[in-house]
One Martini backbone bead per residue (centre of mass of N, CA, C, O) as a GRO file, in nm:
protein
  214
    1UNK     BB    1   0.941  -1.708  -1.447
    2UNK     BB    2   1.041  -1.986  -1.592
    3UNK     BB    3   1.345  -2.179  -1.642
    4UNK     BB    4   1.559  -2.361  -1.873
    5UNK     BB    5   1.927  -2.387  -1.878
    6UNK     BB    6   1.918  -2.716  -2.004
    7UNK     BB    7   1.653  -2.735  -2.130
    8UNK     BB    8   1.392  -2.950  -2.136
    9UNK     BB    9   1.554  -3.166  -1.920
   10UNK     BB   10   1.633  -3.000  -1.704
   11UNK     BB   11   1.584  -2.778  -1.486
   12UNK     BB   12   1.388  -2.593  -1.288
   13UNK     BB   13   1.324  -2.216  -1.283
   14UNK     BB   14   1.061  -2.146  -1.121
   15UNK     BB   15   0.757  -2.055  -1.238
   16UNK     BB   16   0.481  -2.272  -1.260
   17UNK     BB   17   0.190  -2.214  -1.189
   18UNK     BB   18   0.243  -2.438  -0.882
   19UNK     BB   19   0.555  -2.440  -0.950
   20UNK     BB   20   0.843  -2.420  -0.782
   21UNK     BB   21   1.215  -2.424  -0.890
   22UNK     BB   22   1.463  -2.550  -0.733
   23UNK     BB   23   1.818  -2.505  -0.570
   24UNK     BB   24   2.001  -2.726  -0.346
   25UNK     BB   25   2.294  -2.849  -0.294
   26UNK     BB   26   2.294  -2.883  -0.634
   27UNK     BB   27   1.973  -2.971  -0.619
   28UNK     BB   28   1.713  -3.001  -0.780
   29UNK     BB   29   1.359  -2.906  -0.754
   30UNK     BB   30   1.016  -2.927  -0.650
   31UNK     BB   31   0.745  -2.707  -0.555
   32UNK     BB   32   0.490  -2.533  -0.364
   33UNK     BB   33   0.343  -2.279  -0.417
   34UNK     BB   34   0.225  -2.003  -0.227
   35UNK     BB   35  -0.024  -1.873  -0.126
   36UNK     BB   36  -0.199  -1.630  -0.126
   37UNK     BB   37  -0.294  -1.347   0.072
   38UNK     BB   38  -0.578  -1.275   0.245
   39UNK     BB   39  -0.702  -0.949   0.334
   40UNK     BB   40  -0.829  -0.832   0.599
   41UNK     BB   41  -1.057  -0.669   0.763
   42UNK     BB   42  -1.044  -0.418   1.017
   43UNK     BB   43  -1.243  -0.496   1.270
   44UNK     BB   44  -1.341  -0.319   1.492
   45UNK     BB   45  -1.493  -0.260   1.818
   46UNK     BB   46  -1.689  -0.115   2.008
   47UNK     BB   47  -1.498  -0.014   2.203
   48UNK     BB   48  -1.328   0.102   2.017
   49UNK     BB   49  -1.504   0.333   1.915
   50UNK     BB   50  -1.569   0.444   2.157
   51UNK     BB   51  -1.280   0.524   2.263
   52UNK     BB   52  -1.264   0.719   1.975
   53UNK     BB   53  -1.478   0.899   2.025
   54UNK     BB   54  -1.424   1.004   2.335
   55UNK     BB   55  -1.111   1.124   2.224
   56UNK     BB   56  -1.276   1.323   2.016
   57UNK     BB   57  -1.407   1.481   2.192
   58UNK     BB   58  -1.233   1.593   2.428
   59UNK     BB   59  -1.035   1.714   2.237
   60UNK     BB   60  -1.191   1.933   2.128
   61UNK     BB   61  -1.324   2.059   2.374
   62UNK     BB   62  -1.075   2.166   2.524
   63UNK     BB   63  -0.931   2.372   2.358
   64UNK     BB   64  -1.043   2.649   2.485
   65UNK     BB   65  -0.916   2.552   2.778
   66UNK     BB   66  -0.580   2.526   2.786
   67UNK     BB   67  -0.508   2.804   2.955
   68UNK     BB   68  -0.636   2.719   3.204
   69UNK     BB   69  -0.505   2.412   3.265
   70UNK     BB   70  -0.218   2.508   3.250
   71UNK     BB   71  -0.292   2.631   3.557
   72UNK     BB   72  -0.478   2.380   3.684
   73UNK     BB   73  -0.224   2.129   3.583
   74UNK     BB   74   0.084   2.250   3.689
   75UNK     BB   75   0.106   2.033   3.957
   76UNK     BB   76   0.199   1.757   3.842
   77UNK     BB   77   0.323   1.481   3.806
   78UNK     BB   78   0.604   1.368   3.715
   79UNK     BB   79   0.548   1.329   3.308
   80UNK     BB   80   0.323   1.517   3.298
   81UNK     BB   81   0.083   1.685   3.177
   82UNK     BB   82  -0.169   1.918   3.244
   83UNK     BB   83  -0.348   1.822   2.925
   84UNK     BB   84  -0.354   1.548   3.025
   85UNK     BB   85  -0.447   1.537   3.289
   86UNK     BB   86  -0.733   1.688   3.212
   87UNK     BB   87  -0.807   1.462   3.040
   88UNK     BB   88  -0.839   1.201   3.216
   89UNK     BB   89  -1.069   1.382   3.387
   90UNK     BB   90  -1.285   1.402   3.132
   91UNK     BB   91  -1.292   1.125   3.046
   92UNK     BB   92  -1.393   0.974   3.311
   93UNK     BB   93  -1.600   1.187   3.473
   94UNK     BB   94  -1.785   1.413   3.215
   95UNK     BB   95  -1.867   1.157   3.057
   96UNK     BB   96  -2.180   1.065   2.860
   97UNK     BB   97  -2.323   0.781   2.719
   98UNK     BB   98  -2.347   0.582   2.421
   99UNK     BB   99  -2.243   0.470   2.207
  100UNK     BB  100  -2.262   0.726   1.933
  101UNK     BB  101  -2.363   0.900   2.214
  102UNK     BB  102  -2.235   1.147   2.362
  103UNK     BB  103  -2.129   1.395   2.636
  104UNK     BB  104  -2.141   1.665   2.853
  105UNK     BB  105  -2.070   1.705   3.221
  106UNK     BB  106  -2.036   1.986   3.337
  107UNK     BB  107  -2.037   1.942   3.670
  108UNK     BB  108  -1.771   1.757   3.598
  109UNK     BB  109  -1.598   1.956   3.531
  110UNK     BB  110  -1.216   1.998   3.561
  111UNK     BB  111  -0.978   2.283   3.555
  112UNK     BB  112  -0.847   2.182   3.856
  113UNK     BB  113  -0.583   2.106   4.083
  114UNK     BB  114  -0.577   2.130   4.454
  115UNK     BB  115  -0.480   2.271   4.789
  116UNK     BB  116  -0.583   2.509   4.789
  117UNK     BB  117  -0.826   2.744   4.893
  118UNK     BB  118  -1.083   2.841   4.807
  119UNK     BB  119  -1.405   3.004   4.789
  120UNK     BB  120  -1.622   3.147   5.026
  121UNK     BB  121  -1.941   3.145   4.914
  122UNK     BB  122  -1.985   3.171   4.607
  123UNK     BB  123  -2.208   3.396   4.422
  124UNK     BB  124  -2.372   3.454   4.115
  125UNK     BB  125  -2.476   3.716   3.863
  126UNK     BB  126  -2.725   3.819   3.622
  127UNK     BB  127  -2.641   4.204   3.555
  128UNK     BB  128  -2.647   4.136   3.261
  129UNK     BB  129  -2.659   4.026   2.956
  130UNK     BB  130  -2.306   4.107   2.993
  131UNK     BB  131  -2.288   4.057   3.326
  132UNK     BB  132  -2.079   3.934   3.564
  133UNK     BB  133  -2.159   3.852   3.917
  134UNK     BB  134  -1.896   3.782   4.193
  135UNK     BB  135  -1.921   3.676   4.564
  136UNK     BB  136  -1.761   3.664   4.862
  137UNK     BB  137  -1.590   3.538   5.140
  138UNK     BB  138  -1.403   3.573   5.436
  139UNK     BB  139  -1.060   3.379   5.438
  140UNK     BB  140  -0.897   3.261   5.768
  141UNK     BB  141  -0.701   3.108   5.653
  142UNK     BB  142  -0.338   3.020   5.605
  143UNK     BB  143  -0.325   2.928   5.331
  144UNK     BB  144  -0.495   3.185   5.256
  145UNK     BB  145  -0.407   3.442   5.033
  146UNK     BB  146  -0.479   3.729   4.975
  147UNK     BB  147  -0.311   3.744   4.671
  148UNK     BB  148  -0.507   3.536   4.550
  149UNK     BB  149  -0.621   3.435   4.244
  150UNK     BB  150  -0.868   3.425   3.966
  151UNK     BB  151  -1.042   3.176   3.792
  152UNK     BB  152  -1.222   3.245   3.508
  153UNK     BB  153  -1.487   3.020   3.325
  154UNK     BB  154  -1.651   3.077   3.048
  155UNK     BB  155  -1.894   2.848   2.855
  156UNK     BB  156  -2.008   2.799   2.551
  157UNK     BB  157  -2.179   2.555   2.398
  158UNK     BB  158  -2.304   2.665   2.156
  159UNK     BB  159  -2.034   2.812   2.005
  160UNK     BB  160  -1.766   2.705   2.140
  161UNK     BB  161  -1.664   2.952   2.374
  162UNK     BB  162  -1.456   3.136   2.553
  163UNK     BB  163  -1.440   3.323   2.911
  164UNK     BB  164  -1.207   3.529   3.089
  165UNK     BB  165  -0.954   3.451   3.359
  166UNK     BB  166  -0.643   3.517   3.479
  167UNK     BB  167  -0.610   3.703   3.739
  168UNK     BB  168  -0.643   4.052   3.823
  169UNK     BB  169  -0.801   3.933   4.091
  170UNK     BB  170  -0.877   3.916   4.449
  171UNK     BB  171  -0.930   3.752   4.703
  172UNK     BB  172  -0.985   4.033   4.926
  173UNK     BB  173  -1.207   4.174   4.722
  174UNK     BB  174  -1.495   3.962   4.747
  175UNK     BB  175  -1.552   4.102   4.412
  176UNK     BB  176  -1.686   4.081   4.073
  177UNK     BB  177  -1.652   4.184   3.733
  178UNK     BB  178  -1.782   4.097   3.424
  179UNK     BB  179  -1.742   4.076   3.070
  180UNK     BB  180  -1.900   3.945   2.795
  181UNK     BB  181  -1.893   3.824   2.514
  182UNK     BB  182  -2.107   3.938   2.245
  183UNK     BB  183  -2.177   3.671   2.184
  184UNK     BB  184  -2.287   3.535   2.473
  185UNK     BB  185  -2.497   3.666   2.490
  186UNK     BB  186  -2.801   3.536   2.571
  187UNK     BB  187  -2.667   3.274   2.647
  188UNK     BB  188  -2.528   2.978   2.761
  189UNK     BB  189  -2.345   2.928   3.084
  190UNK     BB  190  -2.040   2.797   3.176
  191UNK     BB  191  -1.920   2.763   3.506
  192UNK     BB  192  -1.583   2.840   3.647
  193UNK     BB  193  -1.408   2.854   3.973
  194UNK     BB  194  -1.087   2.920   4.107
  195UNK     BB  195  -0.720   2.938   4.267
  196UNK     BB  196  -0.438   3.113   4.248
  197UNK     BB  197  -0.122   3.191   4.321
  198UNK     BB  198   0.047   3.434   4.220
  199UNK     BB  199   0.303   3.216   4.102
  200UNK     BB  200   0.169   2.961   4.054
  201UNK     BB  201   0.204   2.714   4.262
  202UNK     BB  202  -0.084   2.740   4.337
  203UNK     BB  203  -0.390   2.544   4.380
  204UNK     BB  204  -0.718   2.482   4.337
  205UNK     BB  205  -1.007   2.350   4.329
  206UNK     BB  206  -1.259   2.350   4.102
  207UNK     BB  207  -1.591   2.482   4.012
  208UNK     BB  208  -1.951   2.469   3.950
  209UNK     BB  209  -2.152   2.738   3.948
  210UNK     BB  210  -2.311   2.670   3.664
  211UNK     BB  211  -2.556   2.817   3.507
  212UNK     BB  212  -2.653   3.087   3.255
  213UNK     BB  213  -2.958   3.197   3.207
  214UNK     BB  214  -3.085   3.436   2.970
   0.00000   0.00000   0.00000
């Protein structure tokens, strides 16, 4: 609202419609008032919406999966998470198809990292509705010692989770079954398994040894 501090005649302080009234070292003038800034709508890129999507499919997949990465990614480098480290290998390589369908690559999907020796010649078998069997060859590295565990991920695309375990089988033992959560009978199972050292402090590449179907 424009003002006349000095009646009809003076100076005038404020906006008049398109014009406003101000005083600058003790002398008044008129100027033009700046017009609105009209808003624009943030029209995203394709490129931005495919990286939103990857991201959002990544984040989401990997939840089962945690506690898993959490050990099979522990030895990342400094500045570094487990959790981070395992999304940046699964965002990279093992995601396919394009905006704004993607899919996930089971057989690149990595959920450990390192230099320990895997399991020799691992072979697995679905010998019950919900038991698999898992034996493997002994390994006579010096890197590789009796007492390392295995880690052993399956997950159910079907219901979207997991099941399996971390430790409590060694390397020496050549053999183990597990009985699969009664939900997963009869699914379609996709299977990895990795090694870590007893203390975990060393980890193998994890492998995928394929899909168990019903």
């Amino acid at each position: 609202m424009a003002k006349l501090p000095k009646g009809i005649f003076g100076p005038v302080s404020g906006k008049i419609g398109s014009v406003v009234g101000a005083t600058w070292n003790g002398q008044p003038y008129l100027r033009q008032a700046p017009r609105p800034q009209k808003r624009t709508k943030l029209i995203k890129s394709a490129a931005r919406l495919a990286n939103e999507a990857k991201f959002k499919l990544v984040s989401t997949w990997l939840v089962p999966f945690h506690p898993f990465v959490d050990v099979g990614f522990k030895n990342v480098p400094e500045g570094k998470t487990a959790l981070g480290a395992a999304f940046s290998v699964i965002y990279h390589q093992a995601i396919t198809g394009t905006y704004p369908v993607f899919a996930v690559d089971y057989a690149k999907v990595v959920i450990s990292a390192g230099d320990l020796p895997g399991l020799n010649q691992p072979v697995m078998n679905l010998i019950a509705a919900d038991t698999i069997e898992i034996k493997w060859q002994q390994n006579k590295l010096r890197t590789a010692s009796f007492d390392d565990q295995l880690m052993l991920a399956l997950y159910c695309p079907e219901l979207e989770i997991i099941d399996g375990f971390i430790g409590g089988v060694r390397r020496a033992d050549l053999q183990t079954t597990f009985h699969l959560n009664p939900l997963m009978a009869g699914k379609a199972i996709e299977v990895y398994l990795s090694v870590t050292s007893l203390n975990r402090k060393k980890i193998a590449d994890s492998i995928y040894l394929g899909r168990l179907e019903p």
